[in-house]
Coordinates of C-alpha atoms and ligand atoms in Angstrom, one line a residue:
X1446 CA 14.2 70.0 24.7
X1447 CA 16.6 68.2 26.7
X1448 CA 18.9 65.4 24.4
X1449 CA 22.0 65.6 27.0
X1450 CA 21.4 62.4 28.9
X1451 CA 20.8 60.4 25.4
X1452 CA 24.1 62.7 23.9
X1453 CA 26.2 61.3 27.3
X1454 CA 25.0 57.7 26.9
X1455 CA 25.8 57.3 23.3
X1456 CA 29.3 59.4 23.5
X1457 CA 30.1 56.2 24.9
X1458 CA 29.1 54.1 21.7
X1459 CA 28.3 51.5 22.9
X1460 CA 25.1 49.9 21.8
X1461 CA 22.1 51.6 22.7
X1462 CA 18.5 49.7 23.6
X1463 CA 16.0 51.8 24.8
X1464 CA 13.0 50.2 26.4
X1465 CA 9.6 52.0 26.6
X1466 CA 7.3 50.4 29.4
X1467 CA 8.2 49.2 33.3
X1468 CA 5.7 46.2 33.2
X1469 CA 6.2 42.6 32.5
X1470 CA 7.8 43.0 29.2
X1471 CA 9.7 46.6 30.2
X1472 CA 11.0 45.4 33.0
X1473 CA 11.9 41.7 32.4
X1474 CA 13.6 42.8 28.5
X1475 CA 15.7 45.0 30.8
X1476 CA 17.0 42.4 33.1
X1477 CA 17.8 40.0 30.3
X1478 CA 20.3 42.6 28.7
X1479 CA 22.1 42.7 32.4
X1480 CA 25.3 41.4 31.1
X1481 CA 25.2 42.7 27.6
X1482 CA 27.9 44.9 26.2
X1483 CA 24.9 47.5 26.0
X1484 CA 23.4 50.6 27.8
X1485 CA 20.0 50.2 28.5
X1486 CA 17.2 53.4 28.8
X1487 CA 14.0 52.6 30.3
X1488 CA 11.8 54.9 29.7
X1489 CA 8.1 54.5 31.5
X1490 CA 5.3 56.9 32.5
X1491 CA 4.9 55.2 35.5
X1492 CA 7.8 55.6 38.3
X1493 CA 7.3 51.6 39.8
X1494 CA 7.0 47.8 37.7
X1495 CA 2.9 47.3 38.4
X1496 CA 2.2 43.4 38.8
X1497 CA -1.4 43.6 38.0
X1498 CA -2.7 40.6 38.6
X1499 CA -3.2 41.5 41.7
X1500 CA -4.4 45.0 41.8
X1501 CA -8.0 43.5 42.5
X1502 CA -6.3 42.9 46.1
X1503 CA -5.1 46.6 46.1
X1504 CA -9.0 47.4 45.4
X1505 CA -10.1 45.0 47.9
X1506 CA -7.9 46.3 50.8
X1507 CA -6.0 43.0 51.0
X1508 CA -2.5 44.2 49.5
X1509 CA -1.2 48.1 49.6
X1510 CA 0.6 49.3 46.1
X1511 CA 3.8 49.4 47.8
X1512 CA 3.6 44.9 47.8
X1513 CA 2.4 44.9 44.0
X1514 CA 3.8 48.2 42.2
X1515 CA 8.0 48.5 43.5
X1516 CA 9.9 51.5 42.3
X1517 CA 11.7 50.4 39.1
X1518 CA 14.8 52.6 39.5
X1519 CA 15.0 50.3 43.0
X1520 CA 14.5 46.7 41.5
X1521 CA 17.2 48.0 38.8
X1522 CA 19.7 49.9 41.2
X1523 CA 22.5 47.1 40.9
X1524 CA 21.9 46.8 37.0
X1525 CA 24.5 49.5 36.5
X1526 CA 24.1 49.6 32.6
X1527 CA 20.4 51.0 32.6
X1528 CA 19.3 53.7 33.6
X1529 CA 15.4 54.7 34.2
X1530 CA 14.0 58.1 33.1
X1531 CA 10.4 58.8 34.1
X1532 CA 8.3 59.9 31.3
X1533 CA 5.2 59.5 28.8
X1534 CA 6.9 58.7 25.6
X1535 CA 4.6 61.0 22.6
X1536 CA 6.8 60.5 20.1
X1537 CA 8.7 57.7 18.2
X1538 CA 10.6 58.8 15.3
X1539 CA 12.0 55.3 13.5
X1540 CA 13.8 57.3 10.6
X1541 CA 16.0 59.0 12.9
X1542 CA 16.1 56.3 15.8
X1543 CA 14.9 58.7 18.5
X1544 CA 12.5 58.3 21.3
X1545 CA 10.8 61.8 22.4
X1546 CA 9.4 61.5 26.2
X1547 CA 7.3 64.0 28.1
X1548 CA 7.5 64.6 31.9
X1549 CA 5.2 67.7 32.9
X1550 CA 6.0 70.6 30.3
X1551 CA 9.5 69.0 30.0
X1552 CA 10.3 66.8 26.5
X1553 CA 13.3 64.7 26.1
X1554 CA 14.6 63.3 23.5
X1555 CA 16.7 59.6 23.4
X1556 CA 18.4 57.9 20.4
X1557 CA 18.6 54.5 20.2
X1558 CA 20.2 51.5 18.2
X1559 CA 17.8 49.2 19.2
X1560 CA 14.4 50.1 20.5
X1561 CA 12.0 47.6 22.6
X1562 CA 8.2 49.0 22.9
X1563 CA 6.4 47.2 25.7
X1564 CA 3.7 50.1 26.8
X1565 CA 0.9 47.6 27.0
X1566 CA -2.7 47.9 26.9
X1567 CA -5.6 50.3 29.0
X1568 CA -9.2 49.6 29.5
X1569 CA -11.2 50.0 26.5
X1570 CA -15.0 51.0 26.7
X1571 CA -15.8 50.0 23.1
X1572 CA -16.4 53.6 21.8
X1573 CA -18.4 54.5 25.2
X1574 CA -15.4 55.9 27.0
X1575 CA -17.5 58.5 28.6
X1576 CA -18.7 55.3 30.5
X1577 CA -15.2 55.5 32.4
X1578 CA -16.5 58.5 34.5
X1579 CA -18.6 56.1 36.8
X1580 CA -17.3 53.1 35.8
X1581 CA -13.4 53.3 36.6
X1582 CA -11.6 49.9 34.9
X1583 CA -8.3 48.3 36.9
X1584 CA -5.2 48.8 35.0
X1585 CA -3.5 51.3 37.1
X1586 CA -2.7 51.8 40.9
X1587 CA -4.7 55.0 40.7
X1588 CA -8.2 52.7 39.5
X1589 CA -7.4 50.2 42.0
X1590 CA -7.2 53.4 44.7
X1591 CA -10.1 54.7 43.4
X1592 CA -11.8 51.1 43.6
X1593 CA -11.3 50.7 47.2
X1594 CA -12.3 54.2 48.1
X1595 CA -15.8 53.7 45.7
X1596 CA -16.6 50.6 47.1
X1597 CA -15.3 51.4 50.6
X1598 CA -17.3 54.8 50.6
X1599 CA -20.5 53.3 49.2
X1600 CA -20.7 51.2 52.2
X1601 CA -20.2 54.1 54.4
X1602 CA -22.9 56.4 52.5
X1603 CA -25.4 53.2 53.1
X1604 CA -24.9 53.4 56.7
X1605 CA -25.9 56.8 56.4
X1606 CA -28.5 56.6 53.7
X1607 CA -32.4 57.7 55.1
X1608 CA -34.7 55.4 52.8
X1609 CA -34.7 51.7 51.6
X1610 CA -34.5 52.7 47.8
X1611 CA -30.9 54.7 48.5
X1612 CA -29.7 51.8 50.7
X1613 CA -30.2 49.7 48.2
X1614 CA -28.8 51.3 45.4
X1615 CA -25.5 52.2 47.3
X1616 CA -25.1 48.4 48.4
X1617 CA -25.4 47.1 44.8
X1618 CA -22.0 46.5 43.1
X1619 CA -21.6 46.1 39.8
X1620 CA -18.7 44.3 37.9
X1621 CA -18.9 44.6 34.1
X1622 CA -17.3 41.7 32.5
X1623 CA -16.6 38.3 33.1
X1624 CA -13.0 37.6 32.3
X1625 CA -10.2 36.7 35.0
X1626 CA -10.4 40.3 36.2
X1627 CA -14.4 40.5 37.0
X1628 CA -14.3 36.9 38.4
X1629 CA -11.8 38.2 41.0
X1630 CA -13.1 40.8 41.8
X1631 CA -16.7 40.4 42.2
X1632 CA -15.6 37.2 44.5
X1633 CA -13.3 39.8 46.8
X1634 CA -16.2 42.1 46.8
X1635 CA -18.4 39.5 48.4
X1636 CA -15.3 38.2 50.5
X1637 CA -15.4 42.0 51.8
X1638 CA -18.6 42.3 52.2
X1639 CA -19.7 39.3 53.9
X1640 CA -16.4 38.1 56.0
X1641 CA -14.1 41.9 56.9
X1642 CA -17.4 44.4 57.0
X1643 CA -19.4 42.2 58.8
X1644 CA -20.3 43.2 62.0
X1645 CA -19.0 46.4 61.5
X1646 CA -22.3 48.7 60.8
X1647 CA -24.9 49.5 63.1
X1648 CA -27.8 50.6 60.2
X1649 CA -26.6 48.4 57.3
X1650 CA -26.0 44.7 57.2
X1651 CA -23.0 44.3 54.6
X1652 CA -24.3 41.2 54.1
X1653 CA -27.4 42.6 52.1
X1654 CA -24.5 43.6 49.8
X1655 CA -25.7 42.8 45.9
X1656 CA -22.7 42.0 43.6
X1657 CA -23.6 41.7 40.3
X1658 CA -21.2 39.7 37.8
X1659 CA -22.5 41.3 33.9
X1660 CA -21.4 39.2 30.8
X1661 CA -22.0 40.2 27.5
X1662 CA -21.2 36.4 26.2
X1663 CA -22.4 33.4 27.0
X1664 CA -20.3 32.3 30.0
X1665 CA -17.8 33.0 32.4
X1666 CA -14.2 32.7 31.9
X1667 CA -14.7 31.9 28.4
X1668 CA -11.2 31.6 27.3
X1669 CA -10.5 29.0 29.7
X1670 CA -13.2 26.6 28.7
X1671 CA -16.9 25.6 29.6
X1672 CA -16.0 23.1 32.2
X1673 CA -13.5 25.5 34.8
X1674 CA -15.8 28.6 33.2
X1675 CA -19.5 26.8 35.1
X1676 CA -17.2 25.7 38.0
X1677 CA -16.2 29.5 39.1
X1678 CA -19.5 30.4 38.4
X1679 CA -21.4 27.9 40.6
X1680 CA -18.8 28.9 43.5
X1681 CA -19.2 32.3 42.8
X1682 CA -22.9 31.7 43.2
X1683 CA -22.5 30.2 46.1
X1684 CA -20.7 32.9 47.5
X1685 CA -24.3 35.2 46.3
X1686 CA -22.7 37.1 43.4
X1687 CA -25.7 37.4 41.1
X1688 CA -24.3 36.4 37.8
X1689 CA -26.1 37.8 34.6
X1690 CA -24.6 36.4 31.2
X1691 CA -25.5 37.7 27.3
X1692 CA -26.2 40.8 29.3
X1693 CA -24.5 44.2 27.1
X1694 CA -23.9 47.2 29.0
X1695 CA -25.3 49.6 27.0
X1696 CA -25.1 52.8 29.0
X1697 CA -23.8 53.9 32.6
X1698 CA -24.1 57.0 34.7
X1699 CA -23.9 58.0 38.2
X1700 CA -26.6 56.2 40.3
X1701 CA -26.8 52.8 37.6
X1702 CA -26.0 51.4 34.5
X1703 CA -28.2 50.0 31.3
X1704 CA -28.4 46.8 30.5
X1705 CA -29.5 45.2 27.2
X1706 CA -30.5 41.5 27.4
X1707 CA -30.5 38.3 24.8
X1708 CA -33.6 39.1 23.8
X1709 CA -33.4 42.9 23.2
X1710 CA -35.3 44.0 25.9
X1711 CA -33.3 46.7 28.0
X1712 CA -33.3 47.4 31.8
X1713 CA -32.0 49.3 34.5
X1714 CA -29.7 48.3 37.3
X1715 CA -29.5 50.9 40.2
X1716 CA -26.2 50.8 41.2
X1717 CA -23.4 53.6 42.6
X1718 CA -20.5 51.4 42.5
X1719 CA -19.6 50.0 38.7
X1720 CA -16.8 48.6 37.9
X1721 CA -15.5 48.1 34.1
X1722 CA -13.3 44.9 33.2
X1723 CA -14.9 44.3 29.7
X1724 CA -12.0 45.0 26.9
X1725 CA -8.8 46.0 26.0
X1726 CA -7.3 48.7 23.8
X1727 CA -3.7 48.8 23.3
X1728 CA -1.5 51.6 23.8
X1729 CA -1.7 54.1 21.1
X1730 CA 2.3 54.2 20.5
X1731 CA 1.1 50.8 18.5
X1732 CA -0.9 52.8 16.1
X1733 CA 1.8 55.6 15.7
X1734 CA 4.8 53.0 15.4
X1735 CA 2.7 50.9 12.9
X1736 CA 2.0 54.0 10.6
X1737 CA 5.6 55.0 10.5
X1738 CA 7.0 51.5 9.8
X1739 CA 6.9 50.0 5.9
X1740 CA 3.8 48.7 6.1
X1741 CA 2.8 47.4 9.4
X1742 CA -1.3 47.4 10.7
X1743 CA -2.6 47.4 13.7
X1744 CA -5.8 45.4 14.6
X1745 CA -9.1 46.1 15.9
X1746 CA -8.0 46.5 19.5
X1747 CA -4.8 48.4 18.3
X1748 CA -2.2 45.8 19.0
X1749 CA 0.7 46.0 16.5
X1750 CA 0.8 42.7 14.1
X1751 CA 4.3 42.0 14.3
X1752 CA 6.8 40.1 12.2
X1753 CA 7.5 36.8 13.3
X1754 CA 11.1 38.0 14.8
X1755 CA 8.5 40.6 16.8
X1756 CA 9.9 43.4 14.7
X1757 CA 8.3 45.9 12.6
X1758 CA 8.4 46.2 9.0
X1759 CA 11.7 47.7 7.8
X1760 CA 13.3 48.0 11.2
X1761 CA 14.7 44.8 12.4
X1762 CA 15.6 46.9 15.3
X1763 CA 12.3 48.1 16.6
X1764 CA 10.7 45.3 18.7
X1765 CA 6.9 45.3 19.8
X1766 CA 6.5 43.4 22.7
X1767 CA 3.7 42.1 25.6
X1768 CA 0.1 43.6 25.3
X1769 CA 1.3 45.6 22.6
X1770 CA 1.7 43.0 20.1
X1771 CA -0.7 40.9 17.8
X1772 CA 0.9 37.7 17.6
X1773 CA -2.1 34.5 16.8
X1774 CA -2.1 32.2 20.1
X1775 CA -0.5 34.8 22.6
X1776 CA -2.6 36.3 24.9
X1777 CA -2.5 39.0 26.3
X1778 CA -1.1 37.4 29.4
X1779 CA 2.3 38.2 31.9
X1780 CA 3.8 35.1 30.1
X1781 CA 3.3 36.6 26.3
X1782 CA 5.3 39.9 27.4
X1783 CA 7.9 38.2 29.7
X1784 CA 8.5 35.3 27.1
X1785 CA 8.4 38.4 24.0
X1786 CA 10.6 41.1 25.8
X1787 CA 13.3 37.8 26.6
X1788 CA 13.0 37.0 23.2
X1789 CA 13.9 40.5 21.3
X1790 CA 17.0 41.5 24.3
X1791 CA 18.2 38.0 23.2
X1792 CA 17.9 38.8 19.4
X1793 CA 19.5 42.4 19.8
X1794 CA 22.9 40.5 22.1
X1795 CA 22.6 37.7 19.1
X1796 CA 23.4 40.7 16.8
X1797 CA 26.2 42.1 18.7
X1798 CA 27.7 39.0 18.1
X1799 CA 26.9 39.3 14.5
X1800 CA 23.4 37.6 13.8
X1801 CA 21.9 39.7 11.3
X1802 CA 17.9 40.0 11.2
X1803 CA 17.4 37.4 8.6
X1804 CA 19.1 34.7 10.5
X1805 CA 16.4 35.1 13.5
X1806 CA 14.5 32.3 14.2
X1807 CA 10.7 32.9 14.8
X1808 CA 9.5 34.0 18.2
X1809 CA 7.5 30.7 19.8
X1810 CA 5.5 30.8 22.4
X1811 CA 5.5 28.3 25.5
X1812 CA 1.9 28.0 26.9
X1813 CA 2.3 27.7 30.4
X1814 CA -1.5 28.0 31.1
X1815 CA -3.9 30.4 33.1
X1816 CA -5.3 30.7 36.6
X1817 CA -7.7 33.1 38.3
X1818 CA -9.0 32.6 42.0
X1819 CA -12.2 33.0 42.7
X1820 CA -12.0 33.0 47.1
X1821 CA -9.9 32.3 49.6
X1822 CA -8.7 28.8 48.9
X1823 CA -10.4 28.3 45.7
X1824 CA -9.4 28.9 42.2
X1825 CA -9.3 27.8 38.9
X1826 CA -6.4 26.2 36.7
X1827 CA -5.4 25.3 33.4
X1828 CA -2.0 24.4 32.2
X1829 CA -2.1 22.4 28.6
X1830 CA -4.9 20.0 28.7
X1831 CA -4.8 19.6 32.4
X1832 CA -8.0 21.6 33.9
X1833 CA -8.4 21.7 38.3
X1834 CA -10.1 23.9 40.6
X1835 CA -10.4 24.2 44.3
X1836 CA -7.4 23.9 47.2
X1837 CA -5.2 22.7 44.9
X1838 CA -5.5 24.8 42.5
X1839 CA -5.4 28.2 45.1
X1840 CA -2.0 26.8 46.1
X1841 CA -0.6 26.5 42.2
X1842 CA -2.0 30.5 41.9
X1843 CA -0.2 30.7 45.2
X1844 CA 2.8 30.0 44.6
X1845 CA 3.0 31.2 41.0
X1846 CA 1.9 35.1 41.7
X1847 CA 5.3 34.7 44.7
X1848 CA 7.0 33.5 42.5
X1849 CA 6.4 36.7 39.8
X1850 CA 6.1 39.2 42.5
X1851 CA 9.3 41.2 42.6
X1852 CA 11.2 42.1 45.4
X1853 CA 11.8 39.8 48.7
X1854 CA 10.2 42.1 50.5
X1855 CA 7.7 42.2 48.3
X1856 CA 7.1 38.8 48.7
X1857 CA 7.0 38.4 53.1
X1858 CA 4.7 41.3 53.5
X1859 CA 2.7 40.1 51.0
X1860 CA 2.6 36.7 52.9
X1861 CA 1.9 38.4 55.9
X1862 CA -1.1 40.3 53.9
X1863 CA -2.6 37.0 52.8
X1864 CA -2.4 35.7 56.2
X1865 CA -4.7 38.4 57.9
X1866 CA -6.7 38.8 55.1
X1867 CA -7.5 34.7 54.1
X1868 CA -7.0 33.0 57.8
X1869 CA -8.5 36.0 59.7
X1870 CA -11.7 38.1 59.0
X1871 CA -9.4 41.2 58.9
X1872 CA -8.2 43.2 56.0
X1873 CA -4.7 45.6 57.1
X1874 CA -5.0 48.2 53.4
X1875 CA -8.7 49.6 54.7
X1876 CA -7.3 53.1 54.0
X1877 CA -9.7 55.4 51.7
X1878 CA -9.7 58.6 50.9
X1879 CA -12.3 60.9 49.0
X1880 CA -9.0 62.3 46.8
X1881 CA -8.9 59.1 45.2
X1882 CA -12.5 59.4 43.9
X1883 CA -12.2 63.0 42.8
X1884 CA -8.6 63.3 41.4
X1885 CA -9.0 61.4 38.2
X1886 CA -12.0 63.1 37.1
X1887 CA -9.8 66.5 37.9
X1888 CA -6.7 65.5 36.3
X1889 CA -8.9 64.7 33.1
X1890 CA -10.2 68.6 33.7
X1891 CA -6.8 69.5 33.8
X1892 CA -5.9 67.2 31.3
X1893 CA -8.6 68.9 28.9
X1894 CA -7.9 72.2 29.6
X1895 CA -4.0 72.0 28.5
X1896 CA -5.0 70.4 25.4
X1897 CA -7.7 72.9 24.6
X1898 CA -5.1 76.0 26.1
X1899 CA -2.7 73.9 23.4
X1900 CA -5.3 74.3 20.5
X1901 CA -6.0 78.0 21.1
X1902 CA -2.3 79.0 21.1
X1903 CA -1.9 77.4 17.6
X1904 CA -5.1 78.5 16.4
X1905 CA -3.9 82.1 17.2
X1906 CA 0.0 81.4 16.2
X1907 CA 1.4 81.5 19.2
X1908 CA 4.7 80.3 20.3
X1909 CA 4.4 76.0 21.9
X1910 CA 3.3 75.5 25.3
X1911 CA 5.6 77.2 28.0
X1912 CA 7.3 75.3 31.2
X1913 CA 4.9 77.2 33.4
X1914 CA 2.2 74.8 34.8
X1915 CA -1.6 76.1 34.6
X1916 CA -3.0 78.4 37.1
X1917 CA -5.3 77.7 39.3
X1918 CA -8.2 79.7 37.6
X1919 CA -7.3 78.5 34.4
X1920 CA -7.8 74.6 35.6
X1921 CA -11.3 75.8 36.9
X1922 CA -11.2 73.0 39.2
X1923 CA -13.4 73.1 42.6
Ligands
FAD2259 C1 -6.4 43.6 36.5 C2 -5.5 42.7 35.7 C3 -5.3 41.4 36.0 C4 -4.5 40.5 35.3 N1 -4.3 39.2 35.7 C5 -3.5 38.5 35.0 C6 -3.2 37.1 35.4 O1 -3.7 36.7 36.4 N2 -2.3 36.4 34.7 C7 -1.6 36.9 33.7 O2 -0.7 36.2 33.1 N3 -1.9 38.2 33.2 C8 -2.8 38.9 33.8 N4 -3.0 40.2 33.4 C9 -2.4 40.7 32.2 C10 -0.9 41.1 32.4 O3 -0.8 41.9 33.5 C11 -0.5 41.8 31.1 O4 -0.6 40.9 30.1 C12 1.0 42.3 31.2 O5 1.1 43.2 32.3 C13 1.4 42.9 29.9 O6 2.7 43.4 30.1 P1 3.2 44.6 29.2 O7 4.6 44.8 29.6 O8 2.9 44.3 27.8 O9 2.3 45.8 29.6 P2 2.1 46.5 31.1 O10 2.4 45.5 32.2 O11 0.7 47.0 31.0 O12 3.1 47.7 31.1 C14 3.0 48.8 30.3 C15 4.0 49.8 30.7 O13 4.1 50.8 29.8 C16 4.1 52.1 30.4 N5 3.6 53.0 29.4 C17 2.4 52.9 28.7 N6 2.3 53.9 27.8 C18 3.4 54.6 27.9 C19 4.0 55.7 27.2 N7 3.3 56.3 26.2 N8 5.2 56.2 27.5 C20 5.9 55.5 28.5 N9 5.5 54.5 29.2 C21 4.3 54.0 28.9 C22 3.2 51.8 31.6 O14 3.4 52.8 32.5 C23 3.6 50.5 32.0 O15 4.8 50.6 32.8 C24 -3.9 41.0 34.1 C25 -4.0 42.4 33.8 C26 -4.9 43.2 34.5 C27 -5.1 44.6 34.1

């Protein structure tokens, strides 16, 4: 155990935050306390701030990672009073204040005065998470990798494929869900297939390409309404995504998935490429912070249900923030984690100046509405009552996702991406490699292994896992 960085940082006694999470709500709490008479620790699991909104254009091979996922310890090199430790926080210990992280065999422990938990949400399969083998979601750079390569290699095993029935089963992609998400990327999929792979086989026609667009409910887009929810879907359909609604996925393996309809009838779809985009689970930290607090649940999808100053009970100074947090009317959106991480850094510089908790006014949050595009130069909008699709509405999405994207460079090569990819037939991030298929399913053997090596060692007494990694025969990989 390692404690000398958070021993250093507090010798200083000054007033500690810690911030678990590099996303929206990490990254943007972080940069409110700038000025603050504070030091800040950000502590994430992943090494760079992912803006994933657009990860459907790292799957795509419109964008590459380095556009939508900058290194954090870079965007926060001039904040001089934070400093970022890599690491996958396991423990949170609010009688004691401290913050226990994990980076390979290594654990480190933080203190902190005031603690801000932004560690979001991950795909949830409802139970079915055995579903995830063959049905990757996109929350992560490594799913959007792994994406690309799928639906990049599928194409490639068509061209290659010696009867009709395997053709056909390796040109049918399928998109489980209908939200923002499976709306984007079923349309890029399409885009892809019909526009930058065109041309480009000599046995296949991408153009014979099936994407399938699966909805469990009733419609597409649901949260944004019936009227901009029947407009993507007739552009969509234009486009020749098939688009199946009331349909449940059911079950999923390697060459197709099940689907159960309306009626309870059930079917299959042959299909090598699935894609998940059907639910959320929040991060599990919610559960264990929740269970430690003085009271505090969690609901169904796991999302802490935070006080109104976004703390839990008994510890005004533990703050649940973004995807993380339960709050009625704030989705799960960029805005809720931004607008909640600004929010609890303001309430812990408001109590350096004396505030105490009960004096907090209740978080409130500004709806400024929700977009999702559904081609090039077509999306759909909604800010307040005001509902538009189209141009316009691609230029608003436009600008917006710029505007968010952090980093100027960021921002020009992402232009420069957009203008090959949306003016041109091209796409520049074709890149795919069989790694990014295989890897995940490895590191989860890995994964598995450790934890059942862990087990064992208890079982028979023995002393807590050593520094050494695994060897290779014990991963039993290849
Ligand atoms: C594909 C996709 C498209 C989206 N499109 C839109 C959109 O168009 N508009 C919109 O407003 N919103 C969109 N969203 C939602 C938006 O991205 C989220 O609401 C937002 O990212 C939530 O921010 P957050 O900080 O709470 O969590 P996240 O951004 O998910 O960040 C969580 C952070 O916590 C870290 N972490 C997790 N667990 C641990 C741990 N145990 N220890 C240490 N670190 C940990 C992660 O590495 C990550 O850095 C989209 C989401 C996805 C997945």
């Amino acid at each position: 155990m390692s404690t000398e960085s958070a021993e250093k940082r507090s010798a200083g006694k000054r007033h500690h935050v810690v911030v678990i999470g590099s996303g929206f709500g990490g990254l943007f709490g972080t940069r409110h306390l700038r000025r603050a008479d504070v030091d800040v620790t950000l502590i994430s699991k992943t090494s760079t701030h992912l803006f994933q909104p657009l990860l459907y254009q790292v799957a795509t091979g419109i964008l590459s990672t380095g556009e939508i996922a900058p290194a954090t310890r870079l965007v926060l090199r001039k904040q001089k009073n934070a400093q970022v430790l890599l690491g996958d926080v396991i423990d949170v210990d609010l009688a004691n204040k401290k913050v226990t992280s994990r980076l390979l065999n290594r654990d480190t422990e933080t203190t902190y005065d005031s603690l801000i938990v932004a560690t979001g949400a991950q795909q949830s399969y409802f139970g079915n998470d055995h579903f995830a083998t063959y049905a990757p979601g996109m929350k992560t750079i490594d799913d959007a990798l792994e994406l690309r390569a799928r639906i990049l290699g599928s194409f490639e095993q068509a061209e290659l494929a010696t009867t009709q029935e395997e053709r056909d089963r390796l040109m049918t992609f399928i998109v489980v869900g209908a939200g923002p998400t499976g709306v984007e990327l079923a349309g890029q999929i399409a885009e892809l297939a019909d526009r930058t792979l065109d041309g480009t086989f000599r046995t296949i026609d991408p153009r014979d390409a099936r994407v399938i667009l699966l909805e469990g409910a009733g419609s597409v887009l649901g949260p944004m309404g019936p009227k901009l929810g029947a407009k993507a879907a007739k552009r969509l359909e234009k486009m020749g995504v098939e688009i199946q609604l009331n349909a449940m996925v059911t079950d999923v393996d390697a060459h197709g998935v099940i689907v159960k309809d309306a009626d309870g009838s059930t079917r299959r779809i042959e299909a090598v490429c699935k894609v998940w985009s059907a639910g959320v689970q929040a991060s599990p930290l919610g559960k264990m912070i929740a269970e430690r607090s003085d009271g505090t649940e969690v609901d169904r999808a796991g999302r802490v249900i935070v006080e109104p100053d976004l703390t839990v009970k008994g510890h005004p100074n533990v703050f649940v923030v973004g995807d993380l947090m339960s709050v009625p009317g704030v989705p799960g959106q960029a805005q809720g984690a931004i607008q909640g991480s600004t929010y609890a850094a303001k309430a812990i510089k408001a109590g350096l100046h004396g505030q105490a908790p009960e004096e907090r006014k209740p978080f409130k949050y500004f709806n400024k509405g929700s977009m999702a595009t559904i081609s090039r130069f077509d999306a759909v909008c909604q800010i307040g009552k005001l509902e538009f699709s189209g141009f316009l509405a691609w230029l608003a999405w436009l600008a917006l996702h710029l505007y968010y994207l952090v980093g100027y460079r960021s921002r020009i090569v992402t232009v420069i991406g957009w203008f090959v990819s949306f003016l041109g037939r091209n796409r520049g991030q074709m890149a795919a490699t069989e790694q990014w298929i295989f890897a995940r399913l490895a590191i989860e053997e890995v994964n598995a292994d450790q934890a059942e090596a862990r087990e064992l060692a208890a079982d028979v007494g023995a002393p807590p896992a050593s520094a050494e990694p695994l060897t290779a025969q014990q991963r039993k990989i290849g």
